[in-house]
Amino acid sequence: MPRETFENLKEEKKQRILSAALHEIAENGYDKASVTRIVKEAHIATGSFYQYFEDMEDLFIYIALEAGRLKARYMQQALSESAGRDLESVIRAMYLGGMRFGLEHEDYYKCAESLLRMKDSELYHKMIAMAEKSDLAAWLFQVVGEAIANGELNKNITPELFFKLLTGINATIIEYLIDRKAGGGMDTTDLETLCELGVQIVLHGISAT
Amino acid sequence: MPRETFENLKEEKKQRILSAALHEIAENGYDKASVTRIVKEAHIATGSFYQYFEDMEDLFIYIALEAGRLKARYMQQALSESAGRDLESVIRAMYLGGMRFGLEHEDYYKCAESLLRMKDSELYHKMIAMAEKSDLAAWLFQVVGEAIANGELNKNITPELFFKLLTGINATIIEYLIDRKAGGGMDTTDLETLCELGVQIVLHGISAT
DNA sequence: CTATAATATGAATGTGAATTCATATTCACT
DNA sequence: AGTGAATATGAATTCACATTCATATTATAG
């Protein structure tokens, strides 16, 4: 968690630092992000950085938690727009939330991705723990448990593998989406279409439905 | 490509260096791998390393190419065991080959993964180019093209997204597999079962078949 | 056995980046 | 304005490497 001094900063400066950090980490990933470049881009002195954060790790934690909170809001929003609480609806909400978040906060998304790749760091475990405590996870757990009990799912799927596949497929689609956006060819209908595609692939695979 | 001196080394020493490098890169990834640690683990002098390789990048290239060749062999083997050349058979062969490779050469697999994450490096592009020239890729391309033309696939899938999903799902399952192996609970039937699960998920999603 | 080339070695050098620290500036309050 | 606390600054320090180099050892051939 950042020091008091950071919280006390004028909003403008705070944002300047935050977006420089976000940009740097999104671009270079967790391991190669450099304090030197961040302070240069934010137009603050090197020493000031350590006035605000213990060290690099401290900054990472701040950004990771922020990303987590932000994404959670998108998830809740999507879930509140959703009609049912059946497996398909919950997956759809999760995908829609995730995709909107990734598209509208590309930097946060990339930072989170990069952090989730560092499977050994404490930070990774903190983020996983946080995600597992969310309402969405609770719902998913319950709904998947029921679906498995009812024999609705392929009998070899474990809940653990299910989650990995679910998030993996979502990540694949979000990255595809981000690339498409960078390439220029994107309109709003694409998001809905791709989201539905993701849901259908999870449920019914790549075959024509 | 390594220097002559490396090729001239006694097989035992060559393997010692190679496996130290493999281990180091698998453990710490492309960016954080350290020459110092490699030479320590391989019991050679720092200077010797530069007798064998131009620099770190040179070593990476060597390992990446080696991993590519090794994986290609697994793919060919799986494909040669396979009956048909239809979409399902080709996907199954690809998954089986990938999973055996990942399981039997965890370090090579992890190195390749880490390299494929560095989307900007030249090495990344070299590896992609290499993969795209393979027989398997050619088959997949043709078979997917036909399936799309025949309306067998979900109409929103593009070949590009198809490949991302295919490799993404495979990677998810391989990682699940590696984790399981590390945890101890693994026998040979698991591989076949999980491979089939992967194929069914790609084709028909998570629903009971 | 000698001479020459090839290989091995690890201390020395150079680099880039994180972190600290002594000093300067600004702020908040009287 | 005056005073102490909070904040800002960037040069100095450390550190962990990669890479080089002068020297030592080993292999090869005559």
Tab-separated table of C-alpha atoms (C1' of nucleotides) in Angstrom:
chain	number	residue	atom	x	y	z
A	1	MET	CA	0.000	0.000	0.000
A	2	PRO	CA	1.327	3.458	-0.895
A	3	ARG	CA	2.469	5.899	1.773
A	4	GLU	CA	0.256	8.668	3.111
A	5	THR	CA	2.139	11.205	1.057
A	6	PHE	CA	0.832	9.624	-2.115
A	7	GLU	CA	-2.750	9.742	-0.936
A	8	ASN	CA	-2.286	13.404	0.010
A	9	LEU	CA	-1.150	14.413	-3.440
A	10	LYS	CA	-3.249	16.659	-5.620
A	11	GLU	CA	-5.475	14.543	-7.824
A	12	GLU	CA	-3.769	15.776	-10.992
A	13	LYS	CA	-0.319	14.694	-9.870
A	14	LYS	CA	-1.591	11.413	-8.527
A	15	GLN	CA	-3.159	10.631	-11.878
A	16	ARG	CA	-0.025	11.680	-13.721
A	17	ILE	CA	2.051	9.234	-11.682
A	18	LEU	CA	-0.542	6.506	-11.825
A	19	SER	CA	-0.962	6.671	-15.562
A	20	ALA	CA	2.789	6.783	-16.137
A	21	ALA	CA	3.148	3.673	-13.979
A	22	LEU	CA	0.219	1.969	-15.664
A	23	HIS	CA	1.627	2.708	-19.058
A	24	GLU	CA	5.107	1.505	-18.137
A	25	ILE	CA	3.928	-1.767	-16.594
A	26	ALA	CA	1.417	-2.481	-19.345
A	27	GLU	CA	4.112	-1.929	-21.938
A	28	ASN	CA	7.004	-3.757	-20.296
A	29	GLY	CA	5.377	-6.148	-17.891
A	30	TYR	CA	5.946	-6.715	-14.232
A	31	ASP	CA	9.625	-7.750	-14.527
A	32	LYS	CA	10.937	-5.161	-16.894
A	33	ALA	CA	9.074	-2.107	-15.643
A	34	SER	CA	11.544	0.578	-14.571
A	35	VAL	CA	11.249	3.204	-11.843
A	36	THR	CA	13.566	5.447	-13.827
A	37	ARG	CA	11.232	5.506	-16.824
A	38	ILE	CA	8.164	6.008	-14.660
A	39	VAL	CA	9.564	9.068	-12.904
A	40	LYS	CA	10.747	10.471	-16.210
A	41	GLU	CA	7.336	10.095	-17.790
A	42	ALA	CA	5.547	11.427	-14.720
A	43	HIS	CA	7.947	14.389	-14.390
A	44	ILE	CA	8.814	13.768	-10.770
A	45	ALA	CA	12.197	13.266	-9.114
A	46	THR	CA	13.471	9.757	-8.463
A	47	GLY	CA	13.484	10.430	-4.747
A	48	SER	CA	9.853	11.446	-4.829
A	49	PHE	CA	8.861	8.022	-6.040
A	50	TYR	CA	10.125	6.609	-2.742
A	51	GLN	CA	8.256	9.301	-0.900
A	52	TYR	CA	5.074	7.771	-2.312
A	53	PHE	CA	5.815	4.061	-2.419
A	54	GLU	CA	7.987	1.727	-0.349
A	55	ASP	CA	9.413	0.289	-3.538
A	56	MET	CA	8.405	-1.149	-6.909
A	57	GLU	CA	6.500	-4.018	-5.336
A	58	ASP	CA	4.452	-1.559	-3.334
A	59	LEU	CA	3.407	0.152	-6.548
A	60	PHE	CA	2.516	-3.178	-8.120
A	61	ILE	CA	0.282	-4.054	-5.204
A	62	TYR	CA	-1.475	-0.733	-5.465
A	63	ILE	CA	-2.127	-1.161	-9.169
A	64	ALA	CA	-3.144	-4.797	-8.854
A	65	LEU	CA	-5.695	-4.027	-6.154
A	66	GLU	CA	-6.984	-1.081	-8.141
A	67	ALA	CA	-7.348	-3.298	-11.221
A	68	GLY	CA	-9.145	-5.910	-9.162
A	69	ARG	CA	-11.619	-3.396	-7.780
A	70	LEU	CA	-12.211	-1.906	-11.209
A	71	LYS	CA	-12.808	-5.267	-12.817
A	72	ALA	CA	-15.134	-6.295	-10.002
A	73	ARG	CA	-17.284	-3.253	-10.757
A	74	TYR	CA	-17.571	-4.283	-14.395
A	75	MET	CA	-18.514	-7.793	-13.373
A	76	GLN	CA	-21.186	-6.623	-10.957
A	77	GLN	CA	-22.602	-4.264	-13.542
A	78	ALA	CA	-22.822	-7.032	-16.154
A	79	LEU	CA	-24.358	-9.402	-13.634
A	80	SER	CA	-26.976	-6.860	-12.623
A	81	GLU	CA	-27.955	-6.459	-16.292
A	82	SER	CA	-28.318	-10.207	-16.613
A	83	ALA	CA	-31.682	-11.950	-16.367
A	84	GLY	CA	-30.984	-15.343	-14.836
A	85	ARG	CA	-28.538	-16.965	-12.490
A	86	ASP	CA	-28.158	-20.154	-14.494
A	87	LEU	CA	-24.747	-21.273	-15.721
A	88	GLU	CA	-25.101	-19.715	-19.141
A	89	SER	CA	-26.202	-16.342	-17.786
A	90	VAL	CA	-23.418	-16.191	-15.239
A	91	ILE	CA	-20.797	-17.085	-17.841
A	92	ARG	CA	-22.208	-14.510	-20.208
A	93	ALA	CA	-22.094	-11.818	-17.535
A	94	MET	CA	-18.551	-12.763	-16.631
A	95	TYR	CA	-17.432	-12.573	-20.236
A	96	LEU	CA	-19.249	-9.348	-20.958
A	97	GLY	CA	-17.808	-7.729	-17.851
A	98	GLY	CA	-14.337	-8.976	-18.583
A	99	MET	CA	-14.415	-7.835	-22.180
A	100	ARG	CA	-15.716	-4.375	-21.432
A	101	PHE	CA	-13.105	-3.989	-18.729
A	102	GLY	CA	-10.309	-5.152	-21.027
A	103	LEU	CA	-11.417	-2.925	-23.829
A	104	GLU	CA	-12.019	0.203	-21.778
A	105	HIS	CA	-9.004	-0.169	-19.493
A	106	GLU	CA	-6.444	-1.811	-21.673
A	107	ASP	CA	-3.550	-0.725	-19.450
A	108	TYR	CA	-5.098	-2.060	-16.278
A	109	TYR	CA	-5.965	-5.237	-18.105
A	110	LYS	CA	-2.419	-5.730	-19.326
A	111	CYS	CA	-0.949	-5.007	-15.909
A	112	ALA	CA	-3.247	-7.555	-14.326
A	113	GLU	CA	-2.373	-10.098	-17.009
A	114	SER	CA	1.302	-9.564	-16.457
A	115	LEU	CA	0.900	-9.965	-12.711
A	116	LEU	CA	-1.152	-13.121	-13.072
A	117	ARG	CA	1.709	-14.651	-14.996
A	118	MET	CA	4.091	-14.435	-12.048
A	119	LYS	CA	2.749	-17.571	-10.445
A	120	ASP	CA	5.202	-17.552	-7.579
A	121	SER	CA	4.954	-14.001	-6.220
A	122	GLU	CA	2.910	-13.306	-3.111
A	123	LEU	CA	1.039	-10.735	-5.115
A	124	TYR	CA	-0.292	-13.463	-7.362
A	125	HIS	CA	-1.690	-15.338	-4.426
A	126	LYS	CA	-3.197	-12.190	-2.968
A	127	MET	CA	-4.994	-11.467	-6.221
A	128	ILE	CA	-6.287	-15.009	-6.545
A	129	ALA	CA	-7.479	-14.952	-2.964
A	130	MET	CA	-9.254	-11.666	-3.626
A	131	ALA	CA	-10.954	-12.986	-6.774
A	132	GLU	CA	-12.091	-16.111	-4.947
A	133	LYS	CA	-13.823	-14.072	-2.297
A	134	SER	CA	-15.991	-12.225	-4.825
A	135	ASP	CA	-19.719	-12.759	-5.242
A	136	LEU	CA	-19.194	-13.829	-8.821
A	137	ALA	CA	-16.839	-16.619	-7.829
A	138	ALA	CA	-19.280	-17.793	-5.188
A	139	TRP	CA	-22.098	-17.926	-7.721
A	140	LEU	CA	-19.973	-19.676	-10.266
A	141	PHE	CA	-18.877	-22.247	-7.750
A	142	GLN	CA	-22.405	-23.015	-6.758
A	143	VAL	CA	-23.761	-23.091	-10.293
A	144	VAL	CA	-20.922	-25.276	-11.570
A	145	GLY	CA	-21.305	-27.628	-8.640
A	146	GLU	CA	-25.002	-28.057	-9.478
A	147	ALA	CA	-24.320	-28.534	-13.181
A	148	ILE	CA	-21.763	-31.229	-12.401
A	149	ALA	CA	-24.159	-32.930	-9.985
A	150	ASN	CA	-26.915	-32.922	-12.622
A	151	GLY	CA	-24.593	-34.484	-15.196
A	152	GLU	CA	-24.934	-31.449	-17.470
A	153	LEU	CA	-21.176	-31.155	-17.977
A	154	ASN	CA	-18.607	-33.388	-19.622
A	155	LYS	CA	-17.933	-35.873	-16.863
A	156	ASN	CA	-14.170	-35.404	-16.960
A	157	ILE	CA	-14.276	-31.712	-16.123
A	158	THR	CA	-13.201	-30.793	-12.629
A	159	PRO	CA	-14.171	-27.424	-11.166
A	160	GLU	CA	-10.502	-26.458	-11.191
A	161	LEU	CA	-10.059	-27.171	-14.894
A	162	PHE	CA	-13.391	-25.528	-15.594
A	163	PHE	CA	-12.187	-22.246	-14.117
A	164	LYS	CA	-8.921	-22.393	-15.966
A	165	LEU	CA	-10.674	-22.978	-19.269
A	166	LEU	CA	-13.260	-20.321	-18.572
A	167	THR	CA	-10.722	-17.630	-17.800
A	168	GLY	CA	-8.313	-18.856	-20.466
A	169	ILE	CA	-10.902	-18.647	-23.233
A	170	ASN	CA	-12.006	-15.253	-22.004
A	171	ALA	CA	-8.403	-14.019	-22.032
A	172	THR	CA	-7.895	-15.351	-25.557
A	173	ILE	CA	-10.933	-13.476	-26.801
A	174	ILE	CA	-10.046	-10.276	-24.975
A	175	GLU	CA	-6.588	-10.301	-26.511
A	176	TYR	CA	-8.081	-10.908	-29.930
A	177	LEU	CA	-10.385	-7.966	-29.231
A	178	ILE	CA	-7.544	-5.673	-28.168
A	179	ASP	CA	-5.567	-6.570	-31.278
A	180	ARG	CA	-8.587	-5.867	-33.446
A	181	LYS	CA	-9.107	-2.534	-31.715
A	182	ALA	CA	-5.445	-1.627	-32.287
A	183	GLY	CA	-5.817	-2.599	-35.930
A	184	GLY	CA	-8.695	-0.160	-36.227
A	185	GLY	CA	-11.498	-2.541	-37.224
A	186	MET	CA	-13.867	-2.401	-34.247
A	187	ASP	CA	-17.393	-1.278	-33.634
A	188	THR	CA	-19.711	-1.856	-30.706
A	189	THR	CA	-21.562	-4.771	-32.244
A	190	ASP	CA	-18.301	-6.691	-32.317
A	191	LEU	CA	-18.137	-6.790	-28.567
A	192	GLU	CA	-21.603	-8.273	-28.187
A	193	THR	CA	-20.968	-10.724	-31.008
A	194	LEU	CA	-17.633	-11.851	-29.654
A	195	CYS	CA	-19.008	-12.154	-26.159
A	196	GLU	CA	-21.788	-14.399	-27.411
A	197	LEU	CA	-19.245	-16.333	-29.443
A	198	GLY	CA	-17.191	-16.889	-26.290
A	199	VAL	CA	-20.222	-18.126	-24.368
A	200	GLN	CA	-21.240	-20.465	-27.176
A	201	ILE	CA	-17.713	-21.834	-27.478
A	202	VAL	CA	-17.527	-22.565	-23.781
A	203	LEU	CA	-20.926	-24.270	-23.881
A	204	HIS	CA	-20.921	-25.891	-27.311
A	205	GLY	CA	-17.430	-25.645	-28.769
A	206	ILE	CA	-16.536	-24.373	-32.187
A	207	SER	CA	-19.197	-26.335	-34.072
A	208	ALA	CA	-22.052	-24.511	-35.754
A	209	THR	CA	-24.898	-24.199	-33.237
B	1	MET	CA	23.607	-20.206	-33.152
B	2	PRO	CA	26.309	-21.393	-30.723
B	3	ARG	CA	30.007	-21.237	-31.584
B	4	GLU	CA	31.980	-24.213	-32.866
B	5	THR	CA	33.572	-24.693	-29.465
B	6	PHE	CA	30.205	-25.604	-28.023
B	7	GLU	CA	29.506	-28.175	-30.713
B	8	ASN	CA	32.965	-29.675	-30.116
B	9	LEU	CA	32.344	-30.199	-26.428
B	10	LYS	CA	32.082	-33.682	-24.991
B	11	GLU	CA	28.460	-34.749	-24.920
B	12	GLU	CA	28.380	-34.924	-21.148
B	13	LYS	CA	29.503	-31.323	-20.698
B	14	LYS	CA	27.212	-30.115	-23.443
B	15	GLN	CA	24.257	-31.716	-21.712
B	16	ARG	CA	25.313	-30.310	-18.369
B	17	ILE	CA	25.345	-26.790	-19.766
B	18	LEU	CA	22.173	-27.270	-21.741
B	19	SER	CA	20.186	-28.604	-18.859
B	20	ALA	CA	21.436	-25.882	-16.530
B	21	ALA	CA	20.345	-23.279	-19.076
B	22	LEU	CA	17.040	-25.007	-19.646
B	23	HIS	CA	16.383	-25.161	-15.954
B	24	GLU	CA	17.321	-21.534	-15.403
B	25	ILE	CA	15.154	-20.201	-18.217
B	26	ALA	CA	12.221	-22.456	-17.384
B	27	GLU	CA	12.353	-21.284	-13.799
B	28	ASN	CA	12.938	-17.565	-14.303
B	29	GLY	CA	11.719	-16.862	-17.786
B	30	TYR	CA	13.386	-15.203	-20.695
B	31	ASP	CA	13.952	-11.796	-19.023
B	32	LYS	CA	15.196	-12.856	-15.634
B	33	ALA	CA	17.435	-15.732	-16.642
B	34	SER	CA	21.002	-15.082	-15.475
B	35	VAL	CA	24.290	-16.181	-17.034
B	36	THR	CA	25.869	-16.137	-13.604
B	37	ARG	CA	23.435	-18.701	-12.246
B	38	ILE	CA	23.714	-20.883	-15.351
B	39	VAL	CA	27.499	-21.135	-15.166
B	40	LYS	CA	27.324	-21.814	-11.449
B	41	GLU	CA	24.844	-24.657	-11.925
B	42	ALA	CA	26.765	-26.062	-14.899
B	43	HIS	CA	30.113	-25.815	-13.081
B	44	ILE	CA	31.903	-23.895	-15.807
B	45	ALA	CA	33.713	-20.555	-15.649
B	46	THR	CA	31.905	-17.391	-16.652
B	47	GLY	CA	34.348	-16.838	-19.453
B	48	SER	CA	33.650	-20.270	-20.861
B	49	PHE	CA	30.041	-19.368	-21.446
B	50	TYR	CA	31.206	-16.759	-23.937
B	51	GLN	CA	33.456	-19.328	-25.513
B	52	TYR	CA	30.309	-21.252	-26.399
B	53	PHE	CA	27.716	-18.567	-27.105
B	54	GLU	CA	27.895	-15.046	-28.472
B	55	ASP	CA	25.700	-13.868	-25.631
B	56	MET	CA	22.481	-14.659	-23.829
B	57	GLU	CA	20.332	-14.098	-26.907
B	58	ASP	CA	22.430	-16.625	-28.775
B	59	LEU	CA	21.627	-19.216	-26.131
B	60	PHE	CA	17.943	-18.374	-26.293
B	61	ILE	CA	17.901	-18.899	-30.032
B	62	TYR	CA	19.601	-22.238	-29.661
B	63	ILE	CA	17.111	-23.427	-27.069
B	64	ALA	CA	14.109	-22.061	-28.919
B	65	LEU	CA	15.070	-23.827	-32.130
B	66	GLU	CA	15.786	-27.007	-30.240
B	67	ALA	CA	12.382	-26.808	-28.533
B	68	GLY	CA	10.710	-26.202	-31.892
B	69	ARG	CA	12.371	-29.209	-33.474
B	70	LEU	CA	11.554	-31.395	-30.500
B	71	LYS	CA	7.919	-30.387	-30.449
B	72	ALA	CA	7.638	-30.885	-34.194
B	73	ARG	CA	8.774	-34.474	-33.726
B	74	TYR	CA	6.049	-35.095	-31.169
B	75	MET	CA	3.479	-33.592	-33.509
B	76	GLN	CA	4.551	-35.710	-36.447
B	77	GLN	CA	4.546	-38.822	-34.311
B	78	ALA	CA	1.020	-38.140	-33.067
B	79	LEU	CA	-0.157	-37.352	-36.572
B	80	SER	CA	1.331	-40.549	-37.933
B	81	GLU	CA	-0.566	-42.535	-35.281
B	82	SER	CA	-3.779	-40.827	-36.285
B	83	ALA	CA	-6.286	-42.442	-38.628
B	84	GLY	CA	-7.912	-39.609	-40.560
B	85	ARG	CA	-7.108	-36.143	-41.745
B	86	ASP	CA	-10.447	-34.604	-40.817
B	87	LEU	CA	-10.661	-31.640	-38.443
B	88	GLU	CA	-11.233	-33.738	-35.353
B	89	SER	CA	-8.333	-36.086	-36.065
B	90	VAL	CA	-5.920	-33.279	-36.750
B	91	ILE	CA	-6.912	-31.442	-33.590
B	92	ARG	CA	-6.595	-34.634	-31.583
B	93	ALA	CA	-3.124	-35.297	-32.966
B	94	MET	CA	-2.083	-31.735	-32.245
B	95	TYR	CA	-3.313	-31.956	-28.671
B	96	LEU	CA	-1.814	-35.352	-28.049
B	97	GLY	CA	1.547	-34.278	-29.442
B	98	GLY	CA	1.509	-31.033	-27.495
B	99	MET	CA	0.566	-32.705	-24.258
B	100	ARG	CA	3.159	-35.449	-24.500
B	101	PHE	CA	5.790	-32.878	-25.335
B	102	GLY	CA	4.803	-30.663	-22.415
B	103	LEU	CA	4.735	-33.546	-20.000
B	104	GLU	CA	7.951	-35.205	-21.085
B	105	HIS	CA	9.957	-32.007	-21.595
B	106	GLU	CA	8.573	-29.651	-19.040
B	107	ASP	CA	11.623	-27.392	-19.153
B	108	TYR	CA	11.593	-27.050	-22.919
B	109	TYR	CA	7.879	-26.417	-22.778
B	110	LYS	CA	8.253	-23.675	-20.202
B	111	CYS	CA	11.102	-22.043	-22.115
B	112	ALA	CA	9.043	-21.999	-25.275
B	113	GLU	CA	6.065	-20.573	-23.378
B	114	SER	CA	8.196	-17.823	-21.923
B	115	LEU	CA	9.611	-16.957	-25.336
B	116	LEU	CA	6.170	-16.895	-26.942
B	117	ARG	CA	5.170	-14.278	-24.419
B	118	MET	CA	7.739	-11.767	-25.646
B	119	LYS	CA	5.586	-10.646	-28.516
B	120	ASP	CA	8.025	-8.031	-29.732
B	121	SER	CA	11.351	-9.885	-29.909
B	122	GLU	CA	12.708	-11.084	-33.263
B	123	LEU	CA	12.952	-14.520	-31.747
B	124	TYR	CA	9.198	-14.606	-31.319
B	125	HIS	CA	8.681	-13.883	-34.977
B	126	LYS	CA	11.227	-16.470	-35.993
B	127	MET	CA	9.456	-19.111	-33.963
B	128	ILE	CA	6.043	-18.198	-35.329
B	129	ALA	CA	7.393	-18.275	-38.872
B	130	MET	CA	8.887	-21.681	-38.194
B	131	ALA	CA	5.625	-23.056	-36.805
B	132	GLU	CA	3.646	-21.693	-39.726
B	133	LYS	CA	5.849	-23.515	-42.188
B	134	SER	CA	5.158	-26.913	-40.626
B	135	ASP	CA	3.069	-29.633	-42.234
B	136	LEU	CA	0.675	-29.569	-39.329
B	137	ALA	CA	-0.082	-25.904	-39.797
B	138	ALA	CA	-0.658	-26.450	-43.496
B	139	TRP	CA	-3.102	-29.265	-42.806
B	140	LEU	CA	-4.908	-27.309	-40.130
B	141	PHE	CA	-5.267	-24.324	-42.430
B	142	GLN	CA	-6.731	-26.402	-45.195
B	143	VAL	CA	-9.059	-28.384	-42.977
B	144	VAL	CA	-10.317	-25.297	-41.150
B	145	GLY	CA	-10.864	-23.501	-44.442
B	146	GLU	CA	-13.018	-26.383	-45.657
B	147	ALA	CA	-14.957	-26.608	-42.414
B	148	ILE	CA	-15.722	-22.889	-42.556
B	149	ALA	CA	-16.754	-23.157	-46.217
B	150	ASN	CA	-19.102	-26.063	-45.382
B	151	GLY	CA	-20.713	-24.100	-42.563
B	152	GLU	CA	-19.596	-26.655	-39.997
B	153	LEU	CA	-18.206	-24.011	-37.645
B	154	ASN	CA	-19.808	-21.245	-35.658
B	155	LYS	CA	-20.140	-18.539	-38.276
B	156	ASN	CA	-18.403	-15.868	-36.222
B	157	ILE	CA	-15.145	-17.763	-35.923
B	158	THR	CA	-12.310	-16.457	-38.033
B	159	PRO	CA	-9.296	-18.664	-38.759
B	160	GLU	CA	-7.197	-16.317	-36.660
B	161	LEU	CA	-9.403	-16.616	-33.598
B	162	PHE	CA	-9.702	-20.339	-34.208
B	163	PHE	CA	-5.943	-20.787	-33.899
B	164	LYS	CA	-5.736	-18.655	-30.808
B	165	LEU	CA	-8.472	-20.658	-29.130
B	166	LEU	CA	-6.993	-23.958	-30.208
B	167	THR	CA	-3.543	-23.215	-28.849
B	168	GLY	CA	-4.914	-21.379	-25.819
B	169	ILE	CA	-7.078	-24.313	-24.748
B	170	ASN	CA	-4.219	-26.710	-25.338
B	171	ALA	CA	-1.915	-24.568	-23.219
B	172	THR	CA	-4.497	-24.413	-20.422
B	173	ILE	CA	-4.785	-28.190	-20.364
B	174	ILE	CA	-1.028	-28.742	-20.533
B	175	GLU	CA	-0.507	-26.446	-17.584
B	176	TYR	CA	-3.228	-28.214	-15.661
B	177	LEU	CA	-1.450	-31.445	-16.513
B	178	ILE	CA	1.934	-30.189	-15.364
B	179	ASP	CA	0.442	-28.982	-12.101
B	180	ARG	CA	-1.205	-32.338	-11.562
B	181	LYS	CA	2.057	-34.101	-12.265
B	182	ALA	CA	3.867	-31.857	-9.768
B	183	GLY	CA	1.151	-32.613	-7.219
B	184	GLY	CA	1.823	-36.320	-7.659
B	185	GLY	CA	-1.559	-37.540	-8.875
B	186	MET	CA	-0.905	-38.620	-12.451
B	187	ASP	CA	-1.061	-41.859	-14.354
B	188	THR	CA	-0.914	-42.572	-18.069
B	189	THR	CA	-4.659	-42.837	-18.571
B	190	ASP	CA	-4.991	-39.219	-17.472
B	191	LEU	CA	-3.158	-38.015	-20.516
B	192	GLU	CA	-5.440	-39.823	-22.943
B	193	THR	CA	-8.513	-38.755	-21.016
B	194	LEU	CA	-7.484	-35.126	-20.788
B	195	CYS	CA	-6.530	-35.064	-24.436
B	196	GLU	CA	-9.918	-36.371	-25.413
B	197	LEU	CA	-11.512	-33.876	-23.062
B	198	GLY	CA	-9.627	-31.094	-24.804
B	199	VAL	CA	-10.760	-32.237	-28.219
B	200	GLN	CA	-14.372	-32.536	-27.091
B	201	ILE	CA	-14.264	-29.103	-25.496
B	202	VAL	CA	-12.943	-27.518	-28.646
B	203	LEU	CA	-15.585	-29.265	-30.724
B	204	HIS	CA	-18.573	-29.339	-28.366
B	205	GLY	CA	-17.792	-27.155	-25.378
B	206	ILE	CA	-18.137	-28.111	-21.754
B	207	SER	CA	-21.617	-29.640	-22.059
B	208	ALA	CA	-22.107	-33.351	-21.573
B	209	THR	CA	-21.659	-35.064	-24.925
C	1	DC	C1'	59.790	-33.062	-26.653
C	2	DT	C1'	58.456	-28.663	-28.538
C	3	DA	C1'	55.705	-25.416	-30.541
C	4	DT	C1'	51.393	-23.777	-31.700
C	5	DA	C1'	46.663	-23.594	-31.509
C	6	DA	C1'	42.480	-24.275	-28.967
C	7	DT	C1'	40.146	-24.004	-24.785
C	8	DA	C1'	39.381	-22.736	-19.872
C	9	DT	C1'	39.445	-19.531	-16.193
C	10	DG	C1'	37.843	-15.978	-12.925
C	11	DA	C1'	39.272	-11.370	-11.711
C	12	DA	C1'	38.516	-6.803	-13.666
C	13	DT	C1'	35.512	-3.637	-16.121
C	14	DG	C1'	31.424	-1.460	-17.459
C	15	DT	C1'	26.519	-0.704	-17.252
C	16	DG	C1'	21.973	0.218	-15.948
C	17	DA	C1'	18.944	0.427	-12.629
C	18	DA	C1'	17.009	0.521	-7.579
C	19	DT	C1'	17.372	2.727	-3.472
C	20	DT	C1'	19.200	6.189	-0.031
C	21	DC	C1'	20.350	10.527	1.759
C	22	DA	C1'	21.694	15.169	2.700
C	23	DT	C1'	19.916	19.323	1.284
C	24	DA	C1'	16.423	22.563	-0.557
C	25	DT	C1'	11.812	23.984	-0.936
C	26	DT	C1'	7.060	24.485	0.264
C	27	DC	C1'	3.279	24.373	3.520
C	28	DA	C1'	0.438	25.232	7.661
C	29	DC	C1'	-0.085	27.428	11.479
C	30	DT	C1'	0.887	31.365	14.958
D	1	DA	C1'	7.090	37.218	9.024
D	2	DG	C1'	8.698	33.073	11.727
D	3	DT	C1'	9.008	28.225	12.758
D	4	DG	C1'	8.788	23.401	12.442
D	5	DA	C1'	6.912	19.689	9.776
D	6	DA	C1'	6.063	17.761	5.397
D	7	DT	C1'	7.568	17.194	0.819
D	8	DA	C1'	10.671	17.431	-3.183
D	9	DT	C1'	15.005	16.772	-5.324
D	10	DG	C1'	18.758	14.521	-7.908
D	11	DA	C1'	23.456	13.323	-6.953
D	12	DA	C1'	25.797	9.549	-4.563
D	13	DT	C1'	25.665	4.758	-3.331
D	14	DT	C1'	24.857	-0.086	-4.029
D	15	DC	C1'	24.120	-3.896	-6.383
D	16	DA	C1'	23.524	-7.459	-9.606
D	17	DC	C1'	24.528	-8.539	-13.418
D	18	DA	C1'	26.768	-9.093	-18.587
D	19	DT	C1'	30.752	-9.022	-20.970
D	20	DT	C1'	35.885	-8.767	-21.700
D	21	DC	C1'	40.571	-9.906	-21.173
D	22	DA	C1'	45.029	-11.316	-19.766
D	23	DT	C1'	46.699	-15.513	-18.271
D	24	DA	C1'	46.844	-20.582	-17.516
D	25	DT	C1'	45.946	-25.049	-19.021
D	26	DT	C1'	45.263	-28.641	-22.282
D	27	DA	C1'	45.271	-30.762	-26.802
D	28	DT	C1'	47.404	-31.475	-31.406
D	29	DA	C1'	50.860	-32.073	-34.649
D	30	DG	C1'	55.649	-32.220	-36.223
